[in-house]
């Protein structure tokens, strides 16, 4: 994302604003960079709360309350935001982002049963919203402070969660 200002009018003639041009503001440019990851075969136990009856769980969680469990292949998009380095032309080296995502997302989650294999979900319901929070918190351990902008998790093509650490 670049910041633009309209060039002020000069003496004796119209400025860039009057001519319909924008001029880049002085200072560093900032930009967003995103990278995808796909988590496969994430099995889950039946989604349910122990404090609710079978009927209440079914009403609340629908087919995700299947007594035999269910699974998803999640698509995750991580977006970082920061100054574009004038030497490298990058917000962040994609090789570094790939490495951070491998450590923070793929190793703990890929081909795992969230409820049985990931300690975080022992007491947290494994909804897509909470998967996004888990990913955000894990990425924060690896990324430079302040660059993580958002985590987007696609449970399906139609069901998407966006988490910005709030």
mmCIF file of C-alpha atoms in Angstrom:
data_model
loop_
_atom_site.group_PDB
_atom_site.id
_atom_site.type_symbol
_atom_site.label_atom_id
_atom_site.label_comp_id
_atom_site.label_asym_id
_atom_site.label_seq_id
_atom_site.Cartn_x
_atom_site.Cartn_y
_atom_site.Cartn_z
ATOM 1 C CA UNK A 1 0.000 0.000 0.000
ATOM 2 C CA UNK A 2 1.470 3.306 -0.936
ATOM 3 C CA UNK A 3 0.452 6.664 0.409
ATOM 4 C CA UNK A 4 -0.215 9.337 -2.159
ATOM 5 C CA UNK A 5 -0.703 13.058 -1.769
ATOM 6 C CA UNK A 6 -1.890 15.521 -4.312
ATOM 7 C CA UNK A 7 0.830 17.820 -5.527
ATOM 8 C CA UNK A 8 0.118 21.395 -4.458
ATOM 9 C CA UNK A 9 -0.657 23.964 -7.088
ATOM 10 C CA UNK A 10 2.437 25.775 -8.311
ATOM 11 C CA UNK A 11 2.649 29.456 -9.058
ATOM 12 C CA UNK A 12 1.539 30.311 -12.513
ATOM 13 C CA UNK A 13 -0.201 27.012 -13.244
ATOM 14 C CA UNK A 14 -2.286 24.112 -12.084
ATOM 15 C CA UNK A 15 -0.649 21.496 -9.885
ATOM 16 C CA UNK A 16 -0.788 17.748 -10.372
ATOM 17 C CA UNK A 17 -4.126 17.610 -8.562
ATOM 18 C CA UNK A 18 -5.719 19.850 -11.156
ATOM 19 C CA UNK A 19 -4.142 17.760 -13.906
ATOM 20 C CA UNK A 20 -5.515 14.559 -12.366
ATOM 21 C CA UNK A 21 -2.159 13.140 -11.214
ATOM 22 C CA UNK A 22 -1.171 11.908 -7.794
ATOM 23 C CA UNK A 23 2.358 12.086 -6.469
ATOM 24 C CA UNK A 24 3.848 9.553 -4.066
ATOM 25 C CA UNK A 25 4.321 10.918 -0.565
ATOM 26 C CA UNK A 26 7.860 11.060 0.753
ATOM 27 C CA UNK A 27 8.930 8.283 3.098
ATOM 28 C CA UNK A 28 8.993 4.499 2.974
ATOM 29 C CA UNK A 29 6.378 2.522 1.096
ATOM 30 C CA UNK A 30 4.347 -0.037 2.982
ATOM 31 C CA UNK A 31 2.776 -3.172 1.609
ATOM 32 C CA UNK A 32 1.029 -6.440 2.320
ATOM 33 C CA UNK A 33 2.378 -9.867 1.480
ATOM 34 C CA UNK A 34 0.373 -13.078 1.679
ATOM 35 C CA UNK A 35 1.145 -16.779 1.523
ATOM 36 C CA UNK A 36 -1.130 -19.834 1.429
ATOM 37 C CA UNK A 37 -0.899 -23.156 3.223
ATOM 38 C CA UNK A 38 -3.213 -26.168 3.067
ATOM 39 C CA UNK A 39 -3.823 -28.295 6.146
ATOM 40 C CA UNK A 40 -5.069 -31.726 5.159
ATOM 41 C CA UNK A 41 -7.098 -34.432 6.852
ATOM 42 C CA UNK A 42 -7.752 -32.566 10.063
ATOM 43 C CA UNK A 43 -9.924 -35.019 11.918
ATOM 44 C CA UNK A 44 -12.040 -33.828 14.780
ATOM 45 C CA UNK A 45 -14.034 -35.542 17.435
ATOM 46 C CA UNK A 46 -17.729 -34.816 17.441
ATOM 47 C CA UNK A 47 -18.096 -31.126 18.132
ATOM 48 C CA UNK A 48 -19.992 -30.919 21.372
ATOM 49 C CA UNK A 49 -20.060 -29.321 24.777
ATOM 50 C CA UNK A 50 -20.239 -31.684 27.743
ATOM 51 C CA UNK A 51 -22.503 -29.262 29.569
ATOM 52 C CA UNK A 52 -25.215 -29.579 26.870
ATOM 53 C CA UNK A 53 -27.639 -32.392 26.124
ATOM 54 C CA UNK A 54 -27.351 -34.482 22.930
ATOM 55 C CA UNK A 55 -30.297 -32.540 21.493
ATOM 56 C CA UNK A 56 -28.733 -29.158 22.344
ATOM 57 C CA UNK A 57 -25.385 -30.210 20.859
ATOM 58 C CA UNK A 58 -27.077 -31.378 17.664
ATOM 59 C CA UNK A 59 -29.011 -28.129 17.372
ATOM 60 C CA UNK A 60 -25.903 -26.012 18.022
ATOM 61 C CA UNK A 61 -23.289 -27.919 15.977
ATOM 62 C CA UNK A 62 -25.387 -29.724 13.325
ATOM 63 C CA UNK A 63 -23.479 -32.255 11.205
ATOM 64 C CA UNK A 64 -20.232 -31.344 12.993
ATOM 65 C CA UNK A 65 -21.724 -33.188 15.976
ATOM 66 C CA UNK A 66 -21.403 -36.518 14.106
ATOM 67 C CA UNK A 67 -20.666 -39.172 16.774
ATOM 68 C CA UNK A 68 -17.896 -40.626 14.572
ATOM 69 C CA UNK A 69 -16.180 -37.264 14.193
ATOM 70 C CA UNK A 70 -15.536 -35.300 11.033
ATOM 71 C CA UNK A 71 -12.662 -33.612 9.238
ATOM 72 C CA UNK A 72 -11.668 -30.678 7.079
ATOM 73 C CA UNK A 73 -8.953 -29.641 4.676
ATOM 74 C CA UNK A 74 -8.317 -26.042 5.664
ATOM 75 C CA UNK A 75 -6.765 -23.427 3.409
ATOM 76 C CA UNK A 76 -4.880 -20.819 5.432
ATOM 77 C CA UNK A 77 -3.777 -17.426 4.110
ATOM 78 C CA UNK A 78 -1.316 -15.461 6.233
ATOM 79 C CA UNK A 79 -0.869 -11.766 5.477
ATOM 80 C CA UNK A 80 1.979 -9.658 6.810
ATOM 81 C CA UNK A 81 2.210 -5.880 6.543
ATOM 82 C CA UNK A 82 5.179 -3.590 6.783
ATOM 83 C CA UNK A 83 7.635 -1.288 5.109
ATOM 84 C CA UNK A 84 8.932 -2.342 1.743
ATOM 85 C CA UNK A 85 12.689 -2.632 2.145
ATOM 86 C CA UNK A 86 14.260 -0.236 -0.375
ATOM 87 C CA UNK A 87 17.187 -2.615 -0.974
ATOM 88 C CA UNK A 88 15.308 -5.924 -1.358
ATOM 89 C CA UNK A 89 11.970 -4.525 -2.536
ATOM 90 C CA UNK A 90 10.206 -6.888 -0.104
ATOM 91 C CA UNK A 91 8.052 -6.558 2.991
ATOM 92 C CA UNK A 92 9.454 -9.934 4.035
ATOM 93 C CA UNK A 93 11.385 -12.647 2.278
ATOM 94 C CA UNK A 94 8.884 -15.308 1.191
ATOM 95 C CA UNK A 95 11.373 -18.036 2.094
ATOM 96 C CA UNK A 96 11.355 -16.784 5.693
ATOM 97 C CA UNK A 97 7.556 -16.543 5.768
ATOM 98 C CA UNK A 98 7.307 -20.099 4.415
ATOM 99 C CA UNK A 99 9.665 -21.322 7.169
ATOM 100 C CA UNK A 100 7.675 -19.521 9.893
ATOM 101 C CA UNK A 101 4.410 -20.974 8.568
ATOM 102 C CA UNK A 102 5.902 -24.468 8.492
ATOM 103 C CA UNK A 103 6.869 -24.193 12.171
ATOM 104 C CA UNK A 104 3.752 -22.373 13.406
ATOM 105 C CA UNK A 105 1.054 -24.038 11.286
ATOM 106 C CA UNK A 106 2.072 -27.148 9.380
ATOM 107 C CA UNK A 107 4.066 -28.999 12.047
ATOM 108 C CA UNK A 108 1.506 -28.667 14.825
ATOM 109 C CA UNK A 109 -1.671 -29.049 12.708
ATOM 110 C CA UNK A 110 -1.191 -30.834 9.376
ATOM 111 C CA UNK A 111 -2.613 -34.387 9.283
ATOM 112 C CA UNK A 112 -3.578 -34.179 12.955
ATOM 113 C CA UNK A 113 -6.699 -34.810 14.956
ATOM 114 C CA UNK A 114 -7.086 -31.379 16.521
ATOM 115 C CA UNK A 115 -8.917 -32.604 19.591
ATOM 116 C CA UNK A 116 -6.551 -35.488 20.368
ATOM 117 C CA UNK A 117 -3.153 -34.421 18.990
ATOM 118 C CA UNK A 118 -3.022 -30.657 19.667
ATOM 119 C CA UNK A 119 -2.906 -29.793 23.391
ATOM 120 C CA UNK A 120 -4.376 -26.313 22.761
ATOM 121 C CA UNK A 121 -7.689 -27.910 21.774
ATOM 122 C CA UNK A 122 -7.992 -30.096 24.867
ATOM 123 C CA UNK A 123 -10.036 -27.323 26.509
ATOM 124 C CA UNK A 124 -10.886 -25.156 23.493
ATOM 125 C CA UNK A 125 -13.630 -26.105 21.025
ATOM 126 C CA UNK A 126 -11.944 -26.767 17.667
ATOM 127 C CA UNK A 127 -14.030 -24.345 15.605
ATOM 128 C CA UNK A 128 -12.512 -22.639 12.600
ATOM 129 C CA UNK A 129 -12.505 -19.416 14.614
ATOM 130 C CA UNK A 130 -10.356 -21.037 17.289
ATOM 131 C CA UNK A 131 -8.091 -22.606 14.651
ATOM 132 C CA UNK A 132 -7.469 -19.065 13.341
ATOM 133 C CA UNK A 133 -6.677 -17.827 16.870
ATOM 134 C CA UNK A 134 -4.291 -20.763 17.426
ATOM 135 C CA UNK A 135 -2.494 -19.997 14.149
ATOM 136 C CA UNK A 136 -2.238 -16.278 14.999
ATOM 137 C CA UNK A 137 -0.808 -16.992 18.447
ATOM 138 C CA UNK A 138 1.698 -19.506 17.076
ATOM 139 C CA UNK A 139 2.833 -17.228 14.245
ATOM 140 C CA UNK A 140 3.453 -14.404 16.710
ATOM 141 C CA UNK A 141 6.205 -16.556 18.247
ATOM 142 C CA UNK A 142 8.135 -16.621 14.946
ATOM 143 C CA UNK A 143 7.410 -13.416 13.060
ATOM 144 C CA UNK A 144 9.023 -10.055 13.765
ATOM 145 C CA UNK A 145 6.904 -7.979 16.148
ATOM 146 C CA UNK A 146 4.073 -6.069 14.520
ATOM 147 C CA UNK A 147 4.146 -7.526 10.987
ATOM 148 C CA UNK A 148 1.340 -10.094 11.253
ATOM 149 C CA UNK A 149 -1.730 -8.434 9.730
ATOM 150 C CA UNK A 150 -4.312 -11.203 9.399
ATOM 151 C CA UNK A 151 -4.938 -14.924 9.292
ATOM 152 C CA UNK A 152 -7.684 -16.146 6.984
ATOM 153 C CA UNK A 153 -8.868 -19.749 7.352
ATOM 154 C CA UNK A 154 -11.113 -21.370 4.739
ATOM 155 C CA UNK A 155 -13.032 -24.290 6.226
ATOM 156 C CA UNK A 156 -14.825 -24.611 2.885
ATOM 157 C CA UNK A 157 -15.146 -22.345 -0.136
ATOM 158 C CA UNK A 158 -18.151 -20.772 1.581
ATOM 159 C CA UNK A 159 -17.068 -20.764 5.244
ATOM 160 C CA UNK A 160 -14.194 -18.377 5.948
ATOM 161 C CA UNK A 161 -12.802 -16.902 9.152
ATOM 162 C CA UNK A 162 -10.610 -13.800 9.234
ATOM 163 C CA UNK A 163 -8.710 -13.075 12.443
ATOM 164 C CA UNK A 164 -6.642 -9.950 13.058
ATOM 165 C CA UNK A 165 -5.565 -10.565 16.631
ATOM 166 C CA UNK A 166 -8.448 -8.691 18.211
#
